[in-house]
């Protein structure tokens, strides 16, 4: 489908064969309402933004959830091996782990251990090629540890 979530919802609204679920129909009704309190306005804004999402992204995330893509989470690959692995680390998205702080040696001991274990699982999945990508700058000291751990590789700060 080349359209958006809103296009699909409009198609369902117009079709005698498809019906929007009641909660979605109610959310659609409220998304253009005026004089909403702050909470309901946030919901309306979300519904309006959701309508602009390409429907192909809904299909892609469904395929990912159903494990029909070559991508996985760090937790989903334990015990598996792959020829090449790309590990993408976004420490701002996690609270239980912080790979950057773990590499820098500046995190709490319990989170450091969890982070080290998770990082090991991620990096040990590769048979041949491994790339680790951080979406944010590393804390001071983390790059030195990475250079020591990955001495045979190339580090791009």
mmCIF file of C-alpha atoms in Angstrom:
data_model
loop_
_atom_site.group_PDB
_atom_site.id
_atom_site.type_symbol
_atom_site.label_atom_id
_atom_site.label_comp_id
_atom_site.label_asym_id
_atom_site.label_seq_id
_atom_site.Cartn_x
_atom_site.Cartn_y
_atom_site.Cartn_z
ATOM 1 C CA UNK A 1 0.000 0.000 0.000
ATOM 2 C CA UNK A 2 1.410 3.354 -1.024
ATOM 3 C CA UNK A 3 -0.919 5.417 1.158
ATOM 4 C CA UNK A 4 -0.951 6.467 4.785
ATOM 5 C CA UNK A 5 -2.669 5.123 7.881
ATOM 6 C CA UNK A 6 -5.244 7.887 7.359
ATOM 7 C CA UNK A 7 -5.864 6.687 3.779
ATOM 8 C CA UNK A 8 -6.512 3.158 5.048
ATOM 9 C CA UNK A 9 -8.825 4.421 7.790
ATOM 10 C CA UNK A 10 -10.729 6.579 5.293
ATOM 11 C CA UNK A 11 -11.055 3.576 2.960
ATOM 12 C CA UNK A 12 -12.415 1.484 5.823
ATOM 13 C CA UNK A 13 -14.895 4.235 6.733
ATOM 14 C CA UNK A 14 -16.160 4.400 3.141
ATOM 15 C CA UNK A 15 -16.329 0.635 2.591
ATOM 16 C CA UNK A 16 -19.466 -1.374 3.359
ATOM 17 C CA UNK A 17 -17.247 -4.458 3.872
ATOM 18 C CA UNK A 18 -14.843 -3.017 6.461
ATOM 19 C CA UNK A 19 -15.604 -1.293 9.712
ATOM 20 C CA UNK A 20 -13.357 0.678 12.029
ATOM 21 C CA UNK A 21 -13.341 -0.711 15.566
ATOM 22 C CA UNK A 22 -15.491 1.331 17.943
ATOM 23 C CA UNK A 23 -12.577 2.838 19.878
ATOM 24 C CA UNK A 24 -10.851 3.889 16.651
ATOM 25 C CA UNK A 25 -14.101 5.393 15.339
ATOM 26 C CA UNK A 26 -14.466 7.367 18.592
ATOM 27 C CA UNK A 27 -10.816 8.525 18.433
ATOM 28 C CA UNK A 28 -11.370 9.636 14.829
ATOM 29 C CA UNK A 29 -14.452 11.596 15.855
ATOM 30 C CA UNK A 30 -12.553 13.376 18.628
ATOM 31 C CA UNK A 31 -9.391 14.166 16.663
ATOM 32 C CA UNK A 32 -10.969 17.225 15.024
ATOM 33 C CA UNK A 33 -12.974 18.358 18.051
ATOM 34 C CA UNK A 34 -12.379 21.779 19.571
ATOM 35 C CA UNK A 35 -12.215 22.881 23.212
ATOM 36 C CA UNK A 36 -10.434 19.715 24.360
ATOM 37 C CA UNK A 37 -8.670 19.539 27.700
ATOM 38 C CA UNK A 38 -4.893 19.079 27.621
ATOM 39 C CA UNK A 39 -4.983 15.263 27.830
ATOM 40 C CA UNK A 40 -7.602 14.870 25.103
ATOM 41 C CA UNK A 41 -5.770 17.397 22.926
ATOM 42 C CA UNK A 42 -2.583 15.285 23.192
ATOM 43 C CA UNK A 43 -4.634 12.259 22.106
ATOM 44 C CA UNK A 44 -6.109 14.215 19.188
ATOM 45 C CA UNK A 45 -2.649 15.446 18.142
ATOM 46 C CA UNK A 46 -1.345 11.874 18.273
ATOM 47 C CA UNK A 47 -4.266 10.625 16.156
ATOM 48 C CA UNK A 48 -3.641 13.362 13.593
ATOM 49 C CA UNK A 49 0.077 12.543 13.395
ATOM 50 C CA UNK A 50 -0.688 8.814 13.175
ATOM 51 C CA UNK A 51 -2.828 9.403 10.091
ATOM 52 C CA UNK A 52 0.277 10.753 8.284
ATOM 53 C CA UNK A 53 2.376 7.614 8.880
ATOM 54 C CA UNK A 54 2.971 5.660 5.664
ATOM 55 C CA UNK A 55 0.998 2.408 5.831
ATOM 56 C CA UNK A 56 4.107 0.600 4.566
ATOM 57 C CA UNK A 57 5.647 1.340 8.002
ATOM 58 C CA UNK A 58 2.744 -0.463 9.695
ATOM 59 C CA UNK A 59 3.389 -3.459 7.446
ATOM 60 C CA UNK A 60 7.138 -3.312 8.209
ATOM 61 C CA UNK A 61 6.674 -3.200 11.983
ATOM 62 C CA UNK A 62 4.167 -6.064 11.784
ATOM 63 C CA UNK A 63 6.692 -8.134 9.838
ATOM 64 C CA UNK A 64 9.349 -7.296 12.450
ATOM 65 C CA UNK A 65 7.074 -8.323 15.331
ATOM 66 C CA UNK A 66 6.200 -11.548 13.507
ATOM 67 C CA UNK A 67 9.938 -12.191 13.009
ATOM 68 C CA UNK A 68 9.696 -12.019 9.220
ATOM 69 C CA UNK A 69 12.660 -9.635 8.776
ATOM 70 C CA UNK A 70 16.429 -10.036 9.106
ATOM 71 C CA UNK A 71 16.335 -7.604 12.067
ATOM 72 C CA UNK A 72 16.022 -8.401 15.750
ATOM 73 C CA UNK A 73 16.446 -6.874 19.165
ATOM 74 C CA UNK A 74 19.430 -7.603 21.366
ATOM 75 C CA UNK A 75 17.228 -9.812 23.528
ATOM 76 C CA UNK A 76 15.903 -11.705 20.523
ATOM 77 C CA UNK A 77 19.246 -13.005 19.224
ATOM 78 C CA UNK A 78 20.607 -14.799 22.259
ATOM 79 C CA UNK A 79 22.112 -18.083 21.080
ATOM 80 C CA UNK A 80 21.904 -17.185 17.373
ATOM 81 C CA UNK A 81 24.836 -16.525 15.032
ATOM 82 C CA UNK A 82 24.956 -14.422 11.880
ATOM 83 C CA UNK A 83 27.609 -13.849 9.238
ATOM 84 C CA UNK A 84 27.533 -10.065 9.745
ATOM 85 C CA UNK A 85 26.009 -8.055 12.574
ATOM 86 C CA UNK A 86 25.270 -4.366 13.008
ATOM 87 C CA UNK A 87 24.601 -3.359 16.611
ATOM 88 C CA UNK A 88 22.843 -0.008 16.989
ATOM 89 C CA UNK A 89 23.082 1.471 20.483
ATOM 90 C CA UNK A 90 20.790 4.252 21.664
ATOM 91 C CA UNK A 91 21.586 4.683 25.341
ATOM 92 C CA UNK A 92 18.980 7.429 25.700
ATOM 93 C CA UNK A 93 16.197 4.962 24.906
ATOM 94 C CA UNK A 94 17.103 2.586 27.764
ATOM 95 C CA UNK A 95 16.941 2.823 31.514
ATOM 96 C CA UNK A 96 18.110 -0.686 32.389
ATOM 97 C CA UNK A 97 21.279 -0.469 30.274
ATOM 98 C CA UNK A 98 23.867 2.119 29.297
ATOM 99 C CA UNK A 99 26.611 0.757 27.084
ATOM 100 C CA UNK A 100 28.443 4.097 26.805
ATOM 101 C CA UNK A 101 28.699 4.552 30.576
ATOM 102 C CA UNK A 102 29.661 0.892 30.960
ATOM 103 C CA UNK A 103 32.519 1.368 28.477
ATOM 104 C CA UNK A 104 33.580 4.561 30.284
ATOM 105 C CA UNK A 105 33.466 2.819 33.680
ATOM 106 C CA UNK A 106 31.182 5.481 35.162
ATOM 107 C CA UNK A 107 27.898 3.643 35.682
ATOM 108 C CA UNK A 108 26.328 1.990 38.707
ATOM 109 C CA UNK A 109 27.660 -1.546 39.309
ATOM 110 C CA UNK A 110 24.342 -3.338 38.764
ATOM 111 C CA UNK A 111 23.564 -1.541 35.502
ATOM 112 C CA UNK A 112 27.192 -1.956 34.397
ATOM 113 C CA UNK A 113 26.877 -5.732 34.755
ATOM 114 C CA UNK A 114 23.570 -5.833 32.850
ATOM 115 C CA UNK A 115 25.039 -3.590 30.146
ATOM 116 C CA UNK A 116 28.177 -5.712 29.848
ATOM 117 C CA UNK A 117 26.112 -8.908 29.531
ATOM 118 C CA UNK A 118 23.838 -7.400 26.896
ATOM 119 C CA UNK A 119 26.751 -5.939 24.942
ATOM 120 C CA UNK A 120 28.444 -9.347 24.974
ATOM 121 C CA UNK A 121 25.298 -10.999 23.599
ATOM 122 C CA UNK A 122 25.088 -8.398 20.830
ATOM 123 C CA UNK A 123 28.721 -8.505 19.785
ATOM 124 C CA UNK A 124 29.210 -12.270 20.039
ATOM 125 C CA UNK A 125 26.509 -13.014 17.429
ATOM 126 C CA UNK A 126 28.798 -12.143 14.499
ATOM 127 C CA UNK A 127 30.764 -14.924 12.795
ATOM 128 C CA UNK A 128 32.698 -12.603 10.482
ATOM 129 C CA UNK A 129 31.764 -8.903 10.445
ATOM 130 C CA UNK A 130 30.707 -6.686 13.339
ATOM 131 C CA UNK A 131 29.828 -2.994 13.328
ATOM 132 C CA UNK A 132 28.783 -1.182 16.496
ATOM 133 C CA UNK A 133 27.028 2.150 15.966
ATOM 134 C CA UNK A 134 26.234 4.598 18.761
ATOM 135 C CA UNK A 135 23.481 7.091 18.033
ATOM 136 C CA UNK A 136 24.910 9.585 20.559
ATOM 137 C CA UNK A 137 28.332 10.803 21.599
ATOM 138 C CA UNK A 138 30.162 8.488 23.984
ATOM 139 C CA UNK A 139 31.110 9.640 27.482
ATOM 140 C CA UNK A 140 34.766 10.443 28.163
ATOM 141 C CA UNK A 141 36.798 7.247 28.496
ATOM 142 C CA UNK A 142 34.399 4.999 26.556
ATOM 143 C CA UNK A 143 36.291 5.287 23.273
ATOM 144 C CA UNK A 144 39.526 4.171 24.942
ATOM 145 C CA UNK A 145 37.835 1.028 26.249
ATOM 146 C CA UNK A 146 36.280 0.374 22.825
ATOM 147 C CA UNK A 147 39.704 0.705 21.185
ATOM 148 C CA UNK A 148 41.150 -1.805 23.669
ATOM 149 C CA UNK A 149 38.299 -4.284 23.235
ATOM 150 C CA UNK A 150 38.173 -3.980 19.455
ATOM 151 C CA UNK A 151 41.904 -3.561 18.849
ATOM 152 C CA UNK A 152 41.793 -5.426 15.526
ATOM 153 C CA UNK A 153 39.010 -3.211 14.175
ATOM 154 C CA UNK A 154 38.573 0.358 13.071
ATOM 155 C CA UNK A 155 37.025 2.939 15.388
ATOM 156 C CA UNK A 156 35.438 6.055 13.898
ATOM 157 C CA UNK A 157 34.755 8.656 16.588
#
